[in-house]
Amino acid sequence: MMSAPTSAPASGPGRGRRWGWLPWRDALLGAALLLLLVGGGPGGGPLGAAGQSAQAAVTCPTEEEISPCRCSLRGDEIQIWCSHSELPAVLAALRNVARLLPTRALDELILENNAWTSLGGSALAGPTGLRVSRLMLRDNGLETVAATWLAGLEDSLLELFLVEPLLRAFPDDSLIPFKRLEAVTLQCGEMQRLPRLAGLPRLRYVLVQSAMLWELPPGHLGNLPYLEQLHIVSSPRLASLDAGAVSDLPRLSSVNISDSGLTWIHPRALQRLPALSEVTLRANKLSDAAMVGRALSDLPSLAVVQLNDNQLEILPSASFADLPALRELSLAGNHQQVI
């Protein structure tokens, strides 16, 4: 089973965003333990005295009704998990789920270890009529998805968690219609550009990991009034941050670009970020401390800067003098430090 990337945060920014920061193994084992403790499971077994009222309101379809998928309950939340199957069989099962649970959105839909290479327009909601709050796809062998592959989920989707190492590209504007999204995790081994996330009014958390990622296009992270955390990790081809790459985000508190290939940061790459308190640039290829200091100089709330495991050799005394709130500067693992 999958664990969160080592550079991802250990805990998330708040309520509602689960997969973006919980190791998937822990989340799954926690759900299984809960089911064992209360006596429930796929098919909706008895929940015990503490959960009888919840069961009266929500009941899982049986495995026979929705095979090859399975249903479990977490309190009054419904999780559907479909794995190791062809797409037509999964879609048929999801049609049955929509028929048997017509009045509510699924809390979690997990599609894992299936045998799919592509998903076309309206691939999930179109054929099934499902509404889903949290959608996870992991290791299904996906190589391509259509620009409208999520169409039909615009009014329900709160979180997208995508782990598809073979996915060559993520359609640039495919998430723009999803105005309820709060968390996006994209771990796509072949994705070269950050997709456009601008204008998502409720987005709070973004994690992107791709060995082929080389660009954060200016404007793709614009007009995100509630974004709190941005994580770009394990992207060795990402060599630079251009002007305006991360700008005008009033609630952004943490930027983490780690285990990547940064060698250059434009002096105006990080601008108008009044709440930004922590910047982590660990394990890049940065060699010029003065350049980094200039790029961070207009951040009035910046308290923590992590530059561990870069290639810094000289640290001029004034490199970070323009950061009035700075209280922690981490430099371990650099080649040499002359202060």
XYZ file of C-alpha atoms in Angstrom:
339
model
C 0.000 0.000 0.000
C 1.023 3.594 -0.547
C 2.538 6.009 1.935
C 2.520 9.761 1.570
C 5.702 11.250 0.063
C 8.432 11.857 2.614
C 8.348 15.590 1.930
C 4.595 15.858 2.319
C 3.212 17.293 5.529
C 2.541 14.928 8.402
C -0.737 16.623 9.192
C -3.152 18.639 7.136
C -4.439 22.184 7.351
C -7.836 21.345 8.802
C -11.072 19.532 8.479
C -12.151 17.654 5.387
C -8.836 17.007 3.593
C -7.814 13.413 4.348
C -5.768 11.760 1.672
C -3.559 14.795 1.112
C -1.613 14.199 4.307
C -2.598 10.842 5.854
C -0.585 7.797 4.755
C -3.054 5.711 2.810
C -2.127 2.571 4.744
C -2.999 4.263 8.023
C -6.291 5.569 6.672
C -7.289 2.138 5.364
C -6.200 0.246 8.476
C -7.999 2.783 10.649
C -11.214 2.227 8.738
C -10.829 -1.549 8.964
C -10.151 -1.378 12.706
C -13.219 0.773 13.224
C -15.357 -1.752 11.370
C -13.975 -4.597 13.467
C -14.542 -2.756 16.726
C -18.141 -1.873 15.979
C -18.977 -5.108 14.149
C -19.654 -3.583 10.753
C -18.133 -4.299 7.357
C -18.867 -4.696 3.686
C -22.534 -5.341 3.321
C -23.422 -3.232 6.362
C -23.288 -5.526 9.395
C -24.521 -4.500 12.867
C -22.773 -1.453 14.316
C -23.369 -1.972 18.036
C -25.256 0.223 20.456
C -23.187 3.330 19.812
C -23.760 3.193 16.089
C -27.283 1.880 15.706
C -28.785 5.286 15.035
C -26.217 5.924 12.278
C -26.956 2.545 10.699
C -30.648 3.309 10.670
C -29.909 6.287 8.453
C -27.195 4.742 6.250
C -26.849 1.127 5.080
C -24.292 -0.341 2.696
C -25.326 -2.309 -0.367
C -24.243 -5.949 -0.197
C -21.168 -7.238 -2.016
C -23.408 -9.270 -4.316
C -25.244 -6.119 -5.390
C -22.137 -4.093 -6.260
C -19.412 -6.662 -7.062
C -16.500 -6.200 -7.865
C -16.758 -3.179 -5.565
C -17.166 -3.189 -1.798
C -18.893 -0.841 0.608
C -17.959 0.069 4.161
C -19.233 2.575 6.689
C -17.205 4.990 8.775
C -19.779 6.351 11.158
C -22.460 7.549 8.783
C -20.029 8.011 5.877
C -20.109 5.647 2.900
C -16.905 4.393 1.275
C -16.931 2.437 -1.993
C -13.747 0.602 -2.993
C -13.278 -0.997 -6.430
C -10.060 -2.831 -7.327
C -8.454 -5.369 -9.680
C -11.185 -5.142 -12.329
C -11.854 -3.970 -15.869
C -13.569 -0.626 -16.383
C -16.933 -1.991 -17.690
C -17.364 -4.168 -14.589
C -16.597 -1.255 -12.260
C -18.981 1.076 -14.095
C -21.744 -1.517 -13.875
C -21.146 -1.809 -10.144
C -21.193 1.971 -9.708
C -24.492 2.183 -11.587
C -25.912 -0.195 -9.000
C -24.456 1.935 -6.204
C -26.181 5.021 -7.647
C -29.463 3.095 -7.932
C -29.277 1.746 -4.383
C -28.117 5.037 -2.828
C -29.977 7.607 -4.912
C -30.314 10.426 -2.387
C -26.746 11.146 -1.305
C -23.199 11.572 -2.539
C -20.598 8.942 -1.701
C -18.215 10.193 0.936
C -15.285 8.303 -0.606
C -14.820 6.455 -3.898
C -11.545 4.528 -4.160
C -10.490 3.062 -7.511
C -7.271 1.122 -7.038
C -5.132 -1.414 -8.919
C -7.553 -1.743 -11.809
C -6.600 -2.395 -15.442
C -7.320 0.893 -17.239
C -5.092 2.845 -19.598
C -7.426 5.773 -20.304
C -10.582 7.505 -19.119
C -12.777 9.417 -21.547
C -15.168 12.301 -21.038
C -17.614 11.930 -18.135
C -15.985 8.550 -17.526
C -17.262 8.038 -13.987
C -20.320 10.191 -13.347
C -21.746 10.096 -16.862
C -22.416 6.349 -17.107
C -23.393 5.985 -13.448
C -25.060 9.172 -12.199
C -22.915 9.035 -9.071
C -22.096 11.984 -6.863
C -18.792 11.740 -4.993
C -17.245 13.933 -2.291
C -13.749 12.402 -2.222
C -12.254 10.555 -5.167
C -9.069 8.491 -5.089
C -7.452 6.766 -8.072
C -4.266 4.800 -7.460
C -2.147 2.531 -9.668
C -4.775 1.805 -12.290
C -2.247 2.000 -15.135
C -3.724 5.238 -16.454
C -1.745 6.888 -19.254
C -4.271 9.468 -20.474
C -7.451 11.141 -19.248
C -9.797 13.336 -21.248
C -10.200 17.009 -20.354
C -13.749 16.247 -19.180
C -13.036 12.944 -17.456
C -14.511 14.227 -14.178
C -17.558 15.882 -15.729
C -20.703 15.303 -13.696
C -18.948 15.644 -10.327
C -18.768 19.439 -10.319
C -21.403 19.895 -7.622
C -20.094 17.269 -5.187
C -16.310 16.800 -5.456
C -14.362 18.143 -2.449
C -11.103 16.218 -2.762
C -9.150 14.573 -5.581
C -6.291 12.181 -4.800
C -4.603 10.844 -7.945
C -1.604 8.484 -7.850
C -0.951 7.289 -11.398
C 2.774 6.876 -12.187
C 2.189 6.315 -15.922
C -0.057 9.330 -16.511
C 1.654 11.415 -19.194
C -0.307 14.638 -18.737
C -3.090 16.122 -16.681
C -5.420 18.219 -18.873
C -4.599 21.838 -18.167
C -8.072 23.245 -17.438
C -9.874 20.092 -16.354
C -10.267 21.152 -12.693
C -11.484 24.704 -13.307
C -15.241 23.801 -13.144
C -14.845 22.197 -9.695
C -15.565 25.168 -7.481
C -16.104 23.053 -4.341
C -12.642 21.445 -4.397
C -10.747 21.832 -1.132
C -7.762 19.500 -1.637
C -5.863 18.240 -4.698
C -3.068 15.643 -4.668
C -1.494 14.740 -8.017
C 1.264 12.129 -8.031
C 1.780 11.533 -11.745
C 5.179 10.301 -12.839
C 5.065 11.702 -16.367
C 3.235 15.027 -15.833
C 5.356 17.933 -17.115
C 3.312 21.022 -16.134
C 1.262 22.016 -13.145
C -2.383 22.107 -14.321
C -4.338 25.306 -13.907
C -5.867 25.579 -10.455
C -6.607 29.300 -10.570
C -9.991 30.530 -9.416
C -10.995 27.595 -7.195
C -12.594 29.532 -4.342
C -12.432 26.811 -1.649
C -9.090 25.166 -2.437
C -6.913 24.886 0.693
C -4.341 22.195 -0.012
C -2.248 21.232 -3.059
C 0.381 18.495 -3.342
C 2.057 17.712 -6.667
C 4.726 15.075 -7.313
C 6.071 14.242 -10.752
C 9.520 13.153 -11.881
C 8.954 14.984 -15.192
C 7.511 18.249 -13.859
C 9.561 21.191 -15.130
C 7.265 24.218 -14.920
C 4.940 26.037 -12.531
C 3.333 28.404 -15.046
C 2.675 31.891 -13.649
C -1.028 32.371 -12.996
C -1.857 28.700 -12.560
C -2.056 29.227 -8.802
C -3.778 32.615 -8.922
C -7.002 33.777 -7.295
C -7.056 31.114 -4.592
C -8.307 33.047 -1.568
C -8.253 30.078 0.855
C -5.119 28.194 -0.213
C -3.089 27.393 2.915
C -0.512 24.784 1.877
C 1.399 24.209 -1.366
C 3.695 21.181 -1.725
C 5.750 20.406 -4.837
C 7.938 17.386 -4.064
C 10.234 14.894 -5.789
C 10.345 16.826 -9.073
C 14.035 16.776 -10.107
C 13.429 18.528 -13.445
C 11.929 21.604 -11.807
C 14.962 23.908 -12.048
C 13.489 27.395 -11.611
C 10.681 29.494 -10.211
C 9.755 32.328 -12.538
C 8.284 35.708 -11.656
C 4.775 35.372 -10.273
C 4.962 31.598 -9.833
C 3.454 31.813 -6.332
C 1.828 35.182 -5.749
C -1.260 36.964 -4.424
C -2.425 34.202 -2.074
C -3.652 35.904 1.101
C -3.925 32.791 3.341
C -0.992 30.749 2.114
C 1.030 29.797 5.206
C 3.375 27.078 3.922
C 5.322 26.527 0.680
C 7.258 23.270 0.386
C 9.343 22.634 -2.756
C 11.602 19.767 -1.736
C 13.628 16.924 -3.238
C 13.567 18.750 -6.537
C 16.004 20.432 -8.923
C 15.763 24.142 -8.105
C 18.854 26.134 -9.025
C 17.291 29.583 -9.573
C 14.461 31.604 -8.062
C 13.310 34.871 -9.611
C 13.351 37.789 -7.131
C 9.600 38.177 -7.698
C 8.633 34.493 -7.710
C 7.066 34.770 -4.224
C 5.108 37.995 -3.978
C 2.223 39.417 -1.940
C 1.945 36.479 0.455
C 1.129 38.203 3.758
C 0.462 35.007 5.766
C 3.375 32.916 4.507
C 5.258 31.783 7.623
C 7.257 28.762 6.407
C 9.240 28.066 3.238
C 10.882 24.671 2.787
C 13.376 24.302 -0.058
C 15.101 21.173 1.215
C 17.193 18.934 -1.061
C 17.337 21.113 -4.154
C 20.444 22.370 -6.015
C 20.523 25.928 -4.704
C 24.028 27.365 -4.440
C 23.427 31.128 -4.024
C 22.125 32.125 -0.579
C 21.902 35.787 -1.550
C 19.591 34.897 -4.459
C 17.339 32.934 -2.120
C 17.303 35.820 0.342
C 16.248 38.280 -2.353
C 13.415 35.997 -3.416
C 12.141 35.850 0.171
C 12.692 39.481 1.093
C 9.087 40.682 0.642
C 7.490 38.139 2.987
C 6.642 39.959 6.227
C 5.428 36.894 8.185
C 8.158 34.458 7.164
C 9.453 32.807 10.347
C 10.941 29.480 9.177
C 13.227 28.866 6.187
C 14.546 25.364 5.537
C 17.454 25.095 3.112
C 18.866 21.752 4.256
C 20.748 19.553 1.783
C 21.355 22.100 -0.947
C 24.700 23.219 -2.442
C 25.234 26.440 -0.521
C 28.892 27.313 -0.043
C 28.869 30.949 1.037
C 26.285 32.655 3.211
C 26.766 36.426 3.141
C 25.813 37.999 6.457
C 23.034 40.099 4.925
C 21.404 37.294 2.918
C 18.297 37.118 5.096
C 18.483 40.507 6.797
C 15.207 41.700 5.243
C 13.078 39.095 7.031
C 11.922 40.743 10.266
C 9.929 37.714 11.502
C 12.623 35.100 10.804
C 13.318 32.891 13.831
C 14.602 29.640 12.276
C 17.029 29.145 9.387
C 18.017 25.516 8.697
C 21.201 24.952 6.685
C 22.315 21.414 7.611
C 23.720 19.275 4.827
C 25.159 22.013 2.642
C 28.677 21.858 1.207
C 30.193 24.625 3.252
C 29.003 27.642 5.190
C 31.083 30.791 5.424
C 29.078 33.379 7.406
